[in-house]
Amino acid sequence: MRVHDGMYIGGAWRPAAGPDTIAVVNPADERIIATVPAGTAEDVDAAVRAARAAFPGWAATPPAERAARLTALRDAMAARQDELAATVTAELGAPLALSRKVHTGGPIVIAGTFAELAATYPFEEKTGNSTVLLEPVGVVGAITPWNYPLHQIVAKVGPALAAGCTIVVKPAEDTPLTARLFAELVHEAGLPAGVFNLVTGLGPVAGQALAEHEDVDLVSFTGSTEVGRLIGATAGAAVKRVALELGGKSANVILPSADLARAVAVGVANVMTNSGQKCSAWTRMLVHTDQYDEAVELARTAAAKYVAGDPLDSASRLGPLVNEKQRERVRGYIERGVAEGAVLVAGGPEAPHPTGYYLAPTVFAEVTPGMTIAQEEIFGPVLSLLRYEDEEDALRVANGTVYGLAGAVWAREESEAVAFARRMDTGQVDINGGRFNPLAPFGGYKRSGVGRELGAHGLAEYLQTKSLQF
């Protein structure tokens, strides 16, 4: 076990204000692999004060220089990608191949996109007899989740730094080691002291202190809708900006003309990636009633390929869930699905291994729109297949939850899929398996959140507008 001391504040590692620590557990074998300090309101205050002191200088730094620092950060991440991937695997349990390709490869690309945007974004524009200035909002408090620990940090730090903001990051307590390694890379990249600060700690203590701090101008949070509501209420009382990326219950709509086998296979893969621990997972597969039975068998076959096992074993395609509490939560949903009449065609609540927080890939058939498993975010490797009678019925079911984060549509003709996607109440839709685009805005409708991440739209969240009239 490795003991980590201190917080990264003002360009240096400082002793934590209190003696309490957080144990970091490897979810694959349930061993404690490290401890980190449990930050207090005093730690948060010190970090925010450092960020506030650094803000004027960083905001005045020419965009080209901010771009150069972000490029240096991207290069530092790339140079230590193997270490980053191993750290993600150790504390999250993601298969090592996934950690390298998605958990670290993606953030390296995203950091590069914000470096380019910092150099090219129109921070000043003319309109009529006015000059419009887009200026950094100030000090950002970023509260990040455990499911994509590096991606979510970079998706907030990248645009904040590109905009000229300074930032305090409070990572999830389950995955703080990736965040600490990222702080080392920030230091290597030569960012000025106080521009980036890191405080580890528990959400109700350090996270709440950061959201409530009077000198934080914007709170960027990714996590559950329940916590997002609390942060939104806190920020609203202080008339403070928020960016909230929250839950999802995304629909994968397979229209009758689609390549059914491909759509089902890709849909199953989407749900099982990261053991289903992603807010954008297409956890509801909608299939025309005439093709439903075939789709169920295809999904059963596809799910069987996702072997749950040691993340360091190349044969494992499904790692453990992040902790015992999360596994029990997912188990509860599976049991609820059975109790409400859904039919298990793969997997179930039983643990496939005696050690580690594993669950088998689970597929439900005969799911109806009103069932709990069709309405609530499960955050595990659980797929529900629902029938629809016609296109209008499919649209009603697809839009029939409180969420609207992501989704997918499949059809033989792209135009048919696009026409359906335009009517979906969701922030991002993949057409016939469309590829991830790091420049496309990501964020939700309804209770899936407020604001957008990634690309120019993500950068805009960290800017405020001033107009000069002549």
Coordinates of C-alpha atoms in Angstrom, one line a residue:
M1 CA 0.0 0.0 0.0
R2 CA 1.3 3.5 -0.9
V3 CA 0.5 6.4 1.3
H4 CA 0.0 9.7 -0.5
D5 CA 0.3 12.9 1.5
G6 CA -0.8 16.4 0.8
M7 CA -2.8 18.4 -1.7
Y8 CA -1.6 20.1 -4.8
I9 CA -2.2 23.8 -4.1
G10 CA -0.5 26.9 -5.5
G11 CA 2.0 24.9 -7.5
A12 CA 3.3 22.6 -4.8
W13 CA 2.3 19.6 -2.6
R14 CA 1.1 20.9 0.8
P15 CA 0.2 19.0 3.9
A16 CA -3.5 18.4 4.4
A17 CA -5.3 20.4 7.0
G18 CA -6.7 17.3 8.8
P19 CA -5.5 13.8 9.7
D20 CA -8.2 11.8 8.0
T21 CA -7.5 9.6 5.0
I22 CA -9.4 7.7 2.3
A23 CA -8.5 4.2 1.4
V24 CA -8.3 3.4 -2.3
V25 CA -9.4 -0.1 -3.1
N26 CA -8.6 -2.2 -6.2
P27 CA -12.0 -3.5 -7.2
A28 CA -10.6 -6.5 -8.9
D29 CA -9.2 -8.1 -5.7
E30 CA -10.6 -5.9 -3.0
R31 CA -7.1 -4.9 -1.6
I32 CA -6.3 -1.5 -0.3
I33 CA -3.6 -0.1 -2.7
A34 CA -3.2 3.4 -1.4
T35 CA -4.5 6.1 0.9
V36 CA -5.0 9.8 0.2
P37 CA -5.8 12.7 2.5
A38 CA -9.5 13.4 3.1
G39 CA -9.6 17.1 2.4
T40 CA -11.5 19.6 4.6
A41 CA -13.1 23.0 4.0
E42 CA -9.8 24.5 5.1
D43 CA -8.0 22.6 2.3
V44 CA -10.6 23.8 -0.2
D45 CA -10.3 27.4 1.0
A46 CA -6.6 27.3 0.6
A47 CA -6.9 25.9 -3.0
V48 CA -9.6 28.5 -4.0
R49 CA -7.5 31.3 -2.6
A50 CA -4.5 30.1 -4.6
A51 CA -6.7 29.9 -7.7
R52 CA -8.0 33.4 -7.1
A53 CA -4.5 34.8 -6.7
A54 CA -3.4 33.2 -9.9
F55 CA -6.4 34.3 -11.9
P56 CA -5.5 37.8 -13.0
G57 CA -2.1 36.7 -14.4
W58 CA -3.5 33.6 -16.2
A59 CA -6.5 35.5 -17.6
A60 CA -4.1 38.1 -19.1
T61 CA -1.8 35.4 -20.6
P62 CA -2.0 35.6 -24.4
P63 CA -4.1 32.7 -25.8
A64 CA -1.1 31.5 -27.8
E65 CA 0.8 31.0 -24.5
R66 CA -2.2 29.2 -22.9
A67 CA -2.2 27.0 -26.0
A68 CA 1.4 26.2 -25.5
R69 CA 0.9 25.2 -21.9
L70 CA -2.0 22.9 -22.9
T71 CA 0.2 21.4 -25.6
A72 CA 2.9 20.7 -23.0
L73 CA 0.3 19.1 -20.8
R74 CA -0.9 16.9 -23.6
D75 CA 2.6 15.8 -24.4
A76 CA 3.3 15.1 -20.7
M77 CA 0.2 12.9 -20.6
A78 CA 1.3 11.1 -23.8
A79 CA 4.8 10.4 -22.4
R80 CA 3.3 8.7 -19.3
Q81 CA 0.3 7.1 -20.9
D82 CA 1.2 3.6 -19.8
E83 CA 1.5 4.8 -16.2
L84 CA -1.8 6.6 -16.4
A85 CA -3.5 3.5 -17.9
A86 CA -2.1 1.3 -15.2
T87 CA -3.4 3.7 -12.5
V88 CA -6.9 3.8 -14.0
T89 CA -7.0 0.0 -14.1
A90 CA -5.7 -0.4 -10.6
E91 CA -8.3 1.9 -9.0
L92 CA -11.3 1.6 -11.3
G93 CA -10.9 -2.0 -12.5
A94 CA -11.2 -1.2 -16.3
P95 CA -9.5 -3.8 -18.5
L96 CA -6.0 -2.5 -19.3
A97 CA -6.7 -2.4 -23.1
L98 CA -9.7 -0.1 -22.4
S99 CA -7.7 2.0 -20.0
R100 CA -5.1 2.6 -22.7
K101 CA -7.3 3.2 -25.7
V102 CA -10.3 5.0 -24.1
H103 CA -9.5 6.2 -20.6
T104 CA -6.2 7.7 -21.5
G105 CA -6.0 7.8 -25.3
G106 CA -9.2 9.9 -25.5
P107 CA -8.1 12.5 -22.9
I108 CA -4.8 13.0 -24.7
V109 CA -6.7 13.8 -27.9
I110 CA -9.1 16.1 -26.0
A111 CA -6.3 18.0 -24.4
G112 CA -4.9 18.6 -27.9
T113 CA -8.2 19.9 -29.1
F114 CA -8.4 22.5 -26.4
A115 CA -4.8 23.5 -27.1
E116 CA -5.8 24.2 -30.6
L117 CA -9.0 26.0 -29.6
A118 CA -7.1 28.3 -27.2
A119 CA -5.0 29.5 -30.1
T120 CA -7.9 29.9 -32.6
Y121 CA -11.0 30.7 -30.6
P122 CA -12.6 34.1 -31.4
F123 CA -12.3 35.7 -28.0
E124 CA -13.2 39.1 -29.6
E125 CA -15.6 39.9 -32.3
K126 CA -17.3 42.9 -34.0
T127 CA -21.1 43.3 -34.3
G128 CA -22.4 46.6 -35.6
N129 CA -20.9 49.4 -33.6
S130 CA -19.8 47.1 -30.7
T131 CA -16.9 45.0 -29.9
V132 CA -17.9 41.8 -28.0
L133 CA -15.3 40.4 -25.6
L134 CA -15.5 36.8 -24.4
E135 CA -13.6 36.7 -21.1
P136 CA -12.8 33.9 -18.6
V137 CA -15.5 33.5 -16.0
G138 CA -13.0 33.3 -13.1
V139 CA -12.3 30.5 -10.6
V140 CA -13.8 27.1 -11.5
G141 CA -14.7 24.4 -9.0
A142 CA -14.6 21.1 -10.8
I143 CA -16.1 18.0 -9.1
T144 CA -15.4 14.9 -11.2
P145 CA -16.8 11.3 -11.1
W146 CA -15.0 8.0 -10.8
N147 CA -16.2 6.2 -13.9
Y148 CA -13.9 8.1 -16.4
P149 CA -11.5 9.6 -14.0
L150 CA -9.0 11.2 -16.4
H151 CA -11.5 12.0 -19.2
Q152 CA -13.7 14.0 -16.9
I153 CA -10.8 16.0 -15.4
V154 CA -9.4 16.8 -18.9
A155 CA -12.9 17.7 -20.1
K156 CA -13.1 20.4 -17.4
V157 CA -9.5 21.5 -17.0
G158 CA -8.9 21.8 -20.8
P159 CA -11.6 24.4 -21.6
A160 CA -11.1 26.2 -18.3
L161 CA -7.4 26.7 -19.0
A162 CA -8.0 27.5 -22.6
A163 CA -10.5 30.2 -21.6
G164 CA -8.2 31.8 -19.1
C165 CA -9.8 30.4 -15.9
T166 CA -8.1 29.0 -12.9
I167 CA -9.4 25.8 -11.4
V168 CA -9.7 23.6 -8.3
V169 CA -10.5 19.9 -8.9
K170 CA -12.1 17.6 -6.4
P171 CA -11.9 14.1 -7.8
A172 CA -14.1 11.2 -6.8
E173 CA -12.9 9.4 -3.7
D174 CA -12.9 6.0 -5.4
T175 CA -10.4 7.2 -8.1
P176 CA -8.1 9.9 -6.7
L177 CA -4.8 8.3 -7.8
T178 CA -5.4 9.2 -11.5
A179 CA -6.1 12.8 -10.4
R180 CA -2.9 13.0 -8.4
L181 CA -0.8 11.7 -11.3
F182 CA -2.5 14.3 -13.5
A183 CA -1.4 17.0 -11.0
E184 CA 2.2 15.8 -11.4
L185 CA 1.8 16.2 -15.2
V186 CA 0.4 19.7 -14.8
H187 CA 3.5 20.5 -12.8
E188 CA 5.7 19.0 -15.4
A189 CA 3.9 21.1 -18.1
G190 CA 5.0 24.3 -16.4
L191 CA 1.6 25.9 -15.6
P192 CA 1.9 28.9 -13.3
A193 CA 1.4 28.2 -9.6
G194 CA -2.2 28.3 -8.6
V195 CA -3.7 27.9 -12.1
F196 CA -4.5 24.2 -11.3
N197 CA -5.1 22.9 -7.8
L198 CA -6.2 19.5 -6.5
V199 CA -8.0 18.6 -3.3
T200 CA -8.9 15.0 -2.6
G201 CA -11.8 14.3 -0.2
L202 CA -15.3 13.2 0.3
G203 CA -18.2 14.7 -1.6
P204 CA -20.3 15.9 1.4
V205 CA -17.2 17.6 2.9
A206 CA -14.7 18.8 0.3
G207 CA -17.1 18.7 -2.6
Q208 CA -19.8 20.7 -0.7
A209 CA -17.2 23.2 0.5
L210 CA -16.0 23.8 -3.1
A211 CA -19.6 24.2 -4.4
E212 CA -20.5 26.6 -1.7
H213 CA -17.3 28.6 -1.7
E214 CA -18.1 32.3 -2.2
D215 CA -15.0 32.9 -4.3
V216 CA -15.8 30.1 -6.9
D217 CA -17.4 31.6 -10.0
L218 CA -18.5 28.5 -11.8
V219 CA -19.1 24.9 -10.5
S220 CA -18.7 22.2 -13.1
F221 CA -20.0 18.8 -11.9
T222 CA -20.4 15.4 -13.4
G223 CA -22.3 12.8 -11.5
S224 CA -25.8 11.8 -10.4
T225 CA -28.9 13.9 -11.0
E226 CA -29.6 13.9 -7.3
V227 CA -26.3 15.5 -6.4
G228 CA -26.5 17.8 -9.4
R229 CA -29.8 19.2 -8.1
L230 CA -28.2 20.0 -4.7
I231 CA -25.3 21.8 -6.5
G232 CA -27.7 23.6 -8.7
A233 CA -29.7 24.8 -5.7
T234 CA -26.5 25.9 -3.9
A235 CA -25.2 27.8 -7.0
G236 CA -28.6 29.4 -7.6
A237 CA -28.7 30.8 -4.1
A238 CA -25.3 32.5 -4.8
V239 CA -26.2 33.4 -8.4
K240 CA -23.3 31.3 -9.5
R241 CA -22.7 29.7 -12.9
V242 CA -23.0 25.9 -13.1
A243 CA -22.3 23.2 -15.8
L244 CA -24.0 19.9 -14.9
E245 CA -23.5 16.7 -16.7
L246 CA -25.8 14.2 -15.0
G247 CA -27.6 10.9 -15.5
G248 CA -28.9 9.1 -18.6
K249 CA -31.2 6.4 -19.8
S250 CA -30.4 6.4 -23.4
A251 CA -32.4 4.7 -26.1
N252 CA -30.9 2.7 -29.0
V253 CA -33.6 2.7 -31.6
I254 CA -33.3 0.0 -34.3
L255 CA -35.7 0.8 -37.1
P256 CA -37.0 -2.1 -39.2
S257 CA -34.8 -1.3 -42.2
A258 CA -31.6 -1.5 -40.2
D259 CA -28.9 -4.2 -40.2
L260 CA -30.3 -5.9 -37.1
A261 CA -27.3 -8.0 -36.4
R262 CA -24.8 -5.1 -36.5
A263 CA -27.1 -2.8 -34.5
V264 CA -27.6 -5.3 -31.8
A265 CA -23.9 -6.2 -31.5
V266 CA -22.8 -2.6 -31.4
G267 CA -25.6 -1.8 -28.9
V268 CA -24.5 -4.6 -26.5
A269 CA -20.9 -3.4 -26.8
N270 CA -21.9 0.1 -25.9
V271 CA -23.7 -1.0 -22.7
M272 CA -20.9 -3.4 -21.6
T273 CA -18.0 -1.0 -22.1
N274 CA -16.6 0.1 -18.8
S275 CA -18.9 -2.5 -17.1
G276 CA -21.8 -0.3 -18.0
Q277 CA -20.5 2.5 -15.8
K278 CA -21.1 5.4 -18.1
C279 CA -23.9 7.9 -18.2
S280 CA -24.2 7.8 -22.0
A281 CA -24.8 4.0 -22.3
W282 CA -27.6 2.9 -24.6
T283 CA -29.3 0.9 -21.9
R284 CA -32.7 0.7 -23.6
M285 CA -32.7 -1.2 -26.9
L286 CA -35.9 -0.6 -28.9
V287 CA -36.8 -3.2 -31.5
H288 CA -39.8 -3.5 -33.8
T289 CA -42.1 -6.3 -32.5
D290 CA -41.6 -8.3 -35.7
Q291 CA -37.9 -8.5 -35.1
Y292 CA -37.9 -8.6 -31.4
D293 CA -37.3 -12.3 -30.8
E294 CA -34.4 -12.4 -33.2
A295 CA -32.9 -9.3 -31.5
V296 CA -33.2 -11.0 -28.1
E297 CA -31.2 -14.0 -29.3
L298 CA -28.6 -11.8 -31.0
A299 CA -28.2 -9.9 -27.7
R300 CA -27.9 -13.0 -25.7
T301 CA -25.1 -14.3 -28.0
A302 CA -23.3 -10.9 -28.0
A303 CA -23.4 -10.6 -24.2
A304 CA -21.8 -14.0 -23.8
K305 CA -18.6 -12.6 -25.4
Y306 CA -18.1 -10.2 -22.5
V307 CA -16.0 -12.3 -20.1
A308 CA -15.8 -10.8 -16.7
G309 CA -12.4 -11.2 -15.2
D310 CA -9.0 -9.9 -14.1
P311 CA -8.5 -6.5 -15.9
L312 CA -4.9 -7.4 -16.5
D313 CA -5.9 -10.5 -18.4
S314 CA -6.2 -9.7 -22.1
A315 CA -9.1 -12.2 -22.3
S316 CA -11.2 -10.1 -20.0
R317 CA -13.6 -7.8 -21.7
L318 CA -15.5 -6.8 -18.6
G319 CA -13.9 -5.6 -15.4
P320 CA -15.5 -5.3 -11.9
L321 CA -17.7 -2.5 -10.8
V322 CA -16.0 0.2 -8.9
N323 CA -16.9 -0.9 -5.3
E324 CA -19.2 -3.2 -3.3
K325 CA -21.8 -0.4 -2.9
Q326 CA -22.1 0.0 -6.6
R327 CA -22.4 -3.8 -7.2
E328 CA -25.1 -4.1 -4.6
R329 CA -27.0 -1.2 -6.2
V330 CA -26.9 -2.9 -9.6
R331 CA -27.9 -6.2 -8.1
G332 CA -30.9 -4.5 -6.6
Y333 CA -32.0 -3.3 -10.0
I334 CA -31.6 -6.7 -11.5
E335 CA -33.7 -8.2 -8.8
R336 CA -36.3 -5.5 -9.2
G337 CA -36.4 -6.2 -12.9
V338 CA -37.2 -9.9 -12.3
A339 CA -39.8 -9.0 -9.7
E340 CA -41.6 -6.6 -12.1
G341 CA -41.8 -9.3 -14.8
A342 CA -38.8 -8.8 -17.1
V343 CA -37.2 -12.0 -18.3
L344 CA -33.5 -12.6 -17.7
V345 CA -31.9 -14.0 -20.9
A346 CA -28.3 -13.5 -19.8
G347 CA -26.5 -12.8 -16.6
G348 CA -28.2 -12.0 -13.3
P349 CA -27.4 -10.9 -9.8
E350 CA -25.0 -13.7 -8.9
A351 CA -21.3 -12.8 -8.6
P352 CA -19.2 -14.7 -11.2
H353 CA -16.1 -14.7 -9.1
P354 CA -15.6 -15.1 -5.3
T355 CA -13.3 -12.0 -5.1
G356 CA -13.7 -8.7 -6.7
Y357 CA -16.8 -6.6 -7.4
Y358 CA -17.9 -8.5 -10.5
L359 CA -21.2 -9.0 -12.2
A360 CA -21.9 -10.9 -15.4
P361 CA -23.2 -9.1 -18.4
T362 CA -27.0 -9.0 -18.0
V363 CA -29.7 -8.8 -20.6
F364 CA -33.5 -8.5 -20.0
A365 CA -36.2 -9.2 -22.4
E366 CA -40.0 -8.4 -22.2
V367 CA -39.2 -5.1 -20.6
T368 CA -42.0 -2.6 -20.7
P369 CA -41.6 1.2 -20.6
G370 CA -43.0 1.7 -17.1
M371 CA -40.6 -0.8 -15.4
T372 CA -38.0 0.5 -13.1
I373 CA -35.2 -0.9 -15.1
A374 CA -36.5 1.0 -18.2
Q375 CA -36.8 4.3 -16.3
E376 CA -33.9 4.6 -13.8
E377 CA -30.2 4.8 -14.4
I378 CA -28.6 1.5 -13.3
F379 CA -24.9 2.2 -14.1
G380 CA -23.9 -1.4 -14.6
P381 CA -23.7 -4.0 -17.4
V382 CA -27.5 -4.3 -17.8
L383 CA -29.4 -4.0 -21.1
S384 CA -33.2 -3.9 -21.4
L385 CA -34.9 -4.8 -24.7
L386 CA -38.2 -3.1 -25.4
R387 CA -40.7 -3.7 -28.2
Y388 CA -42.4 -1.0 -30.3
E389 CA -45.3 -1.3 -32.8
D390 CA -44.5 1.6 -35.2
E391 CA -42.2 4.6 -35.5
E392 CA -44.5 6.9 -33.4
D393 CA -44.6 4.3 -30.7
A394 CA -40.8 4.0 -30.8
L395 CA -40.4 7.8 -30.5
R396 CA -42.8 7.8 -27.5
V397 CA -40.8 5.1 -25.7
A398 CA -37.5 6.7 -26.6
N399 CA -38.5 10.1 -25.2
G400 CA -40.4 8.6 -22.3
T401 CA -37.9 9.1 -19.4
V402 CA -36.8 12.1 -17.4
Y403 CA -33.4 11.8 -19.0
G404 CA -32.0 13.0 -22.4
L405 CA -28.3 12.6 -22.6
A406 CA -27.4 10.3 -25.5
G407 CA -28.9 7.7 -27.9
A408 CA -28.6 5.9 -31.2
V409 CA -30.7 5.3 -34.3
W410 CA -30.2 2.7 -37.0
A411 CA -31.7 2.5 -40.4
R412 CA -30.7 1.3 -43.9
E413 CA -30.8 4.9 -45.2
E414 CA -29.0 7.5 -43.2
S415 CA -31.7 10.1 -44.0
E416 CA -34.3 7.9 -42.3
A417 CA -32.2 7.6 -39.1
V418 CA -31.5 11.3 -39.1
A419 CA -35.2 12.2 -39.5
F420 CA -36.0 10.1 -36.4
A421 CA -33.0 11.4 -34.4
R422 CA -34.2 15.0 -35.0
R423 CA -37.3 14.2 -33.0
M424 CA -35.5 12.6 -30.0
D425 CA -35.3 14.6 -26.8
T426 CA -31.6 14.0 -26.2
G427 CA -28.3 15.9 -26.5
Q428 CA -26.3 13.5 -28.7
V429 CA -27.4 10.8 -31.1
D430 CA -25.1 8.4 -33.0
I431 CA -26.4 7.5 -36.5
N432 CA -25.7 4.0 -37.6
G433 CA -22.8 3.6 -35.2
G434 CA -21.3 7.1 -35.7
R435 CA -17.8 7.5 -34.2
F436 CA -17.0 9.6 -31.2
N437 CA -16.1 13.1 -32.1
P438 CA -14.0 15.0 -29.4
L439 CA -15.0 18.3 -31.0
A440 CA -18.8 17.7 -30.8
P441 CA -20.7 19.1 -27.8
F442 CA -21.7 16.6 -25.2
G443 CA -24.5 17.2 -22.7
G444 CA -28.1 16.5 -22.0
Y445 CA -31.7 17.6 -22.2
K446 CA -34.2 17.5 -19.3
R447 CA -32.7 16.0 -16.1
S448 CA -29.5 15.0 -17.8
G449 CA -28.0 18.3 -17.1
V450 CA -27.2 21.9 -18.0
G451 CA -24.4 23.0 -20.4
R452 CA -22.1 21.2 -22.7
E453 CA -18.6 19.7 -22.6
L454 CA -16.0 19.3 -25.4
G455 CA -15.1 21.4 -28.4
A456 CA -16.0 25.0 -28.9
H457 CA -19.3 24.6 -27.1
G458 CA -17.5 23.2 -24.1
L459 CA -15.1 26.1 -24.1
A460 CA -18.0 28.6 -24.2
E461 CA -19.2 27.4 -20.8
Y462 CA -16.1 29.0 -19.2
L463 CA -16.5 32.4 -20.8
Q464 CA -18.6 35.4 -20.0
T465 CA -19.6 38.2 -22.4
K466 CA -18.8 41.9 -22.4
S467 CA -19.8 44.4 -25.1
L468 CA -18.1 47.7 -25.8
Q469 CA -20.1 50.3 -27.8
F470 CA -18.4 52.9 -30.1

